[in-house]
């Protein structure tokens, strides 16, 4: 049975705090891209190409490990946090406010992770996790109901895309934990697969490029945020946090992203936070904490049984 030491916990929480700050910048960057000349394809280039180069160099002696990893885990990593995830998140944030995106993507993670555990691996759901899932569902319902009654059908569509993005990220979170890949080798799978998919998606007409026509200032800002911070640093810090804290606790800490992102959005884009939005965010954050059983943590943390079983069965 795997146990986490106090040192592991502290290192994992530190990595997640850094990840929270970067994720908040990620949502701000995607929202800002909708008001610039940069396309989603341009953002993908800035995010994944530098990461593929960095992680490719760092993983040059570990390619054998990637080759022997079950393909289903590689697919979940590449799809769950790669180009398909970015397109879902970016299109969703073009339709919905930053606070909604920051709540629905990381905030719903514990719901999806627990659902994967229950339906795919027959894990028993505790009373605490059931309560948390219930609160998350209430939070989602508040977001959707508020948009429907206000006649904002485009926002509802945005919410749907953001929920799909969160579901993809949940599979990435689980796959990173059970695959045995390091944050560096996992980062190569994620970024490398996105680089391979970009010309395919361009050929299908799903993404376009306008990088050379955009202002240099926009390119540099998004390169620093998406390429360096999100593409390299966050991939490593989140993967490191998962390796130290486990999938569910990392997902729980990630639920605090909307608080930071909403404050930044209010300051930068002057997005107002309605009473309903604040209530929905509160429900999702409290639900994420309860669903991931973070509150009763006392120095040692047992990993969910389904994660341990998968590790030995792959």
XYZ file of C-alpha atoms in Angstrom:
314
model
C 0.000 0.000 0.000
C 1.384 3.380 -1.044
C 1.778 6.145 1.514
C 2.733 9.757 1.141
C 5.342 11.231 3.469
C 5.081 14.753 4.829
C 7.879 15.799 2.472
C 6.010 14.358 -0.523
C 2.870 16.211 0.520
C 4.624 19.550 0.939
C 6.442 19.217 -2.371
C 3.214 18.234 -4.111
C 1.238 21.124 -2.637
C 3.998 23.579 -3.596
C 3.903 22.274 -7.160
C 0.113 22.642 -7.230
C 0.289 26.255 -5.975
C 2.586 27.085 -8.877
C 0.211 25.235 -11.191
C -2.759 27.251 -9.911
C -1.079 30.549 -10.788
C -0.150 29.286 -14.251
C -3.605 27.837 -14.925
C -5.201 31.161 -14.010
C -2.912 32.863 -16.531
C -3.903 30.187 -19.067
C -7.590 31.140 -18.866
C -6.763 34.837 -19.075
C -4.569 34.206 -22.116
C -7.226 32.192 -23.954
C -9.825 34.860 -23.228
C -7.466 37.586 -24.480
C -6.750 35.636 -27.677
C -10.397 36.045 -28.709
C -9.791 39.807 -28.861
C -6.496 39.601 -30.779
C -5.429 38.612 -34.295
C -4.131 35.258 -33.048
C -6.140 32.148 -33.929
C -6.516 28.975 -31.877
C -4.011 27.392 -34.252
C -1.502 30.139 -33.432
C -2.023 29.607 -29.695
C -1.467 25.865 -30.202
C 1.796 26.530 -32.054
C 3.039 28.831 -29.299
C 2.010 26.376 -26.606
C 3.069 22.988 -27.924
C 6.099 23.519 -30.184
C 8.399 24.976 -27.469
C 7.194 22.302 -25.025
C 7.854 19.509 -27.527
C 11.394 20.782 -28.099
C 12.162 21.120 -24.382
C 10.608 17.822 -23.296
C 12.002 16.052 -26.356
C 15.520 17.033 -25.393
C 15.030 16.134 -21.727
C 13.441 12.772 -22.650
C 16.003 11.742 -25.269
C 17.239 8.899 -23.062
C 13.737 7.784 -21.983
C 12.062 7.080 -25.310
C 12.054 3.346 -24.558
C 9.846 3.996 -21.536
C 7.317 5.829 -23.703
C 7.346 3.025 -26.293
C 6.550 0.380 -23.667
C 3.716 2.393 -22.091
C 0.256 0.999 -22.961
C -1.143 2.892 -25.929
C -4.437 3.611 -24.158
C -2.563 5.699 -21.586
C -0.638 7.557 -24.289
C -3.909 8.292 -26.098
C -5.535 9.593 -22.916
C -2.561 11.883 -22.235
C -2.316 13.198 -25.790
C -6.056 13.769 -26.171
C -6.840 14.748 -22.605
C -4.474 17.727 -22.321
C -3.222 18.144 -25.870
C -4.607 19.850 -28.973
C -8.208 18.523 -28.672
C -8.378 19.821 -25.083
C -7.003 23.223 -26.097
C -9.572 23.593 -28.884
C -12.447 22.703 -26.560
C -11.238 25.097 -23.864
C -10.462 27.970 -26.241
C -13.781 27.772 -28.093
C -15.627 27.486 -24.790
C -13.916 30.583 -23.393
C -14.767 32.529 -26.534
C -18.417 32.017 -25.587
C -18.390 31.999 -21.774
C -16.771 34.272 -19.153
C -13.380 33.445 -17.641
C -14.908 32.710 -14.219
C -17.157 30.077 -15.802
C -14.279 28.412 -17.630
C -11.999 28.437 -14.608
C -14.796 26.897 -12.519
C -15.994 24.276 -14.970
C -12.646 22.899 -16.194
C -10.567 22.371 -13.004
C -13.550 22.571 -10.653
C -15.399 19.645 -12.230
C -12.286 17.443 -12.349
C -13.033 15.578 -9.085
C -16.517 14.736 -10.371
C -15.153 13.187 -13.557
C -12.205 11.485 -11.837
C -14.542 9.915 -9.274
C -16.963 8.919 -12.044
C -14.161 7.189 -13.949
C -13.230 5.375 -10.732
C -16.812 4.248 -10.089
C -17.970 3.259 -13.574
C -14.734 2.032 -15.161
C -12.916 0.516 -12.176
C -15.804 -0.299 -9.791
C -14.379 1.868 -7.009
C -16.709 2.367 -4.051
C -17.771 5.998 -3.639
C -17.620 7.190 -0.024
C -20.269 9.375 1.604
C -17.893 12.346 1.546
C -17.271 11.983 -2.162
C -21.000 11.587 -2.859
C -21.668 14.816 -0.971
C -18.945 16.590 -2.918
C -20.255 15.331 -6.249
C -23.723 16.569 -5.275
C -22.369 20.067 -4.558
C -20.509 20.103 -7.881
C -23.701 19.155 -9.732
C -25.502 22.014 -7.945
C -22.759 24.418 -9.038
C -22.986 23.296 -12.674
C -26.775 23.605 -12.564
C -26.510 27.161 -11.246
C -24.213 28.162 -14.118
C -26.427 26.601 -16.783
C -29.731 27.784 -15.287
C -28.456 31.345 -14.964
C -27.430 31.388 -18.637
C -30.708 29.847 -19.821
C -32.921 32.283 -17.906
C -30.855 35.234 -19.130
C -31.298 34.085 -22.732
C -27.553 33.573 -23.293
C -27.666 30.452 -25.462
C -24.115 31.040 -26.682
C -22.903 30.916 -23.077
C -24.701 27.591 -22.610
C -22.858 26.249 -25.653
C -19.637 27.516 -24.109
C -20.449 25.664 -20.885
C -20.934 22.449 -22.859
C -17.521 22.799 -24.508
C -15.890 23.586 -21.156
C -17.427 20.473 -19.585
C -16.056 18.354 -22.437
C -12.650 19.952 -21.870
C -12.828 19.070 -18.177
C -13.772 15.471 -18.998
C -10.749 15.246 -21.302
C -8.492 16.656 -18.590
C -9.812 14.068 -16.121
C -8.655 11.250 -18.394
C -5.259 12.938 -18.698
C -5.018 13.202 -14.898
C -5.801 9.520 -14.419
C -3.556 8.397 -17.281
C -0.576 10.370 -15.967
C -0.967 8.695 -12.598
C -1.325 5.110 -13.774
C 1.047 5.194 -16.763
C 4.219 5.464 -14.694
C 5.534 8.241 -16.959
C 7.475 11.084 -15.396
C 6.290 14.702 -15.795
C 8.975 15.153 -18.459
C 8.144 12.060 -20.555
C 4.415 12.722 -20.107
C 4.998 16.279 -21.294
C 6.681 14.966 -24.441
C 3.714 12.692 -25.200
C 1.300 15.579 -24.689
C 3.171 18.234 -26.673
C 4.531 15.868 -29.322
C 1.108 14.453 -30.153
C -0.295 17.982 -30.440
C 2.440 18.945 -32.915
C 1.615 15.868 -35.007
C -2.107 16.679 -34.962
C -1.729 20.359 -35.920
C -1.081 19.761 -39.665
C -3.859 17.146 -39.709
C -6.378 19.543 -38.153
C -5.197 22.307 -40.490
C -5.732 20.050 -43.501
C -9.259 19.311 -42.272
C -9.925 23.031 -41.910
C -10.374 22.854 -38.146
C -7.544 25.277 -37.346
C -6.044 28.228 -39.217
C -2.840 30.195 -38.732
C -2.251 33.937 -38.670
C 0.948 34.070 -36.636
C 3.040 36.181 -39.025
C 0.322 38.832 -39.332
C -0.252 39.287 -35.586
C 1.464 42.056 -33.584
C 4.788 41.022 -32.072
C 3.612 42.110 -28.614
C 0.673 39.657 -28.751
C 2.967 36.866 -29.909
C 5.471 37.446 -27.104
C 2.813 37.611 -24.373
C 1.142 34.384 -25.470
C 4.493 32.703 -26.070
C 5.523 33.404 -22.471
C 2.169 32.357 -20.994
C 1.173 29.477 -23.264
C 4.544 28.249 -24.500
C 6.760 28.663 -21.438
C 4.448 28.840 -18.413
C 1.577 26.541 -19.470
C 3.309 24.386 -22.072
C 6.475 23.653 -20.098
C 6.287 24.709 -16.455
C 2.656 23.726 -15.735
C 2.978 20.373 -17.489
C 5.920 19.577 -15.262
C 4.470 21.018 -12.027
C 1.074 19.317 -12.453
C 2.650 15.997 -13.392
C 4.961 16.322 -10.382
C 1.997 17.105 -8.109
C 0.117 14.027 -9.366
C 3.170 11.855 -8.668
C 3.371 13.172 -5.087
C -0.283 13.715 -4.152
C -2.234 11.420 -6.445
C -4.879 12.204 -9.050
C -7.786 13.084 -6.775
C -5.962 15.390 -4.366
C -4.309 17.219 -7.283
C -7.723 17.641 -8.888
C -9.104 19.016 -5.612
C -6.396 21.649 -5.273
C -6.956 22.580 -8.904
C -10.517 23.555 -8.031
C -9.193 26.767 -6.456
C -8.238 28.059 -9.917
C -11.545 29.921 -10.494
C -10.986 32.152 -7.477
C -7.655 33.437 -8.797
C -8.788 33.524 -12.447
C -12.028 35.355 -11.644
C -10.177 38.060 -9.721
C -7.724 38.510 -12.591
C -10.560 38.627 -15.149
C -12.420 41.230 -13.108
C -9.306 43.410 -13.056
C -8.256 42.904 -16.695
C -11.523 42.424 -18.620
C -13.865 44.086 -16.112
C -15.985 40.940 -15.956
C -18.598 41.326 -13.255
C -19.121 38.486 -10.778
C -22.829 38.014 -10.181
C -24.268 36.536 -7.004
C -25.177 33.383 -8.934
C -21.631 33.041 -10.269
C -20.131 33.427 -6.801
C -22.586 30.886 -5.360
C -21.886 28.407 -8.172
C -18.131 28.802 -7.718
C -18.471 28.240 -3.971
C -20.494 25.050 -4.493
C -17.959 23.672 -6.972
C -14.944 24.463 -4.765
C -16.527 22.975 -1.622
C -17.716 19.991 -3.632
C -14.255 19.417 -5.076
C -12.714 19.420 -1.608
C -15.294 16.968 -0.274
C -15.211 14.710 -3.353
C -11.432 14.402 -3.190
C -11.485 13.861 0.587
C -8.806 16.504 1.042
C -10.169 17.924 4.301
C -9.638 14.761 6.439
C -6.019 14.486 5.280
C -3.737 13.913 8.300
C -0.133 13.594 7.235
C -0.601 10.322 5.331
C -2.771 9.755 2.348
C -3.866 6.459 0.874
C -4.162 6.371 -2.876
C -7.521 5.182 -4.269
C -7.554 1.420 -4.692
C -8.403 1.561 -8.389
C -5.253 3.587 -9.088
C -3.099 1.056 -7.257
C -4.714 -1.872 -9.065
C -4.187 -0.241 -12.448
C -0.536 0.412 -11.717
C 0.134 -3.295 -11.269
C -2.200 -4.495 -14.007
C -0.990 -2.395 -16.933
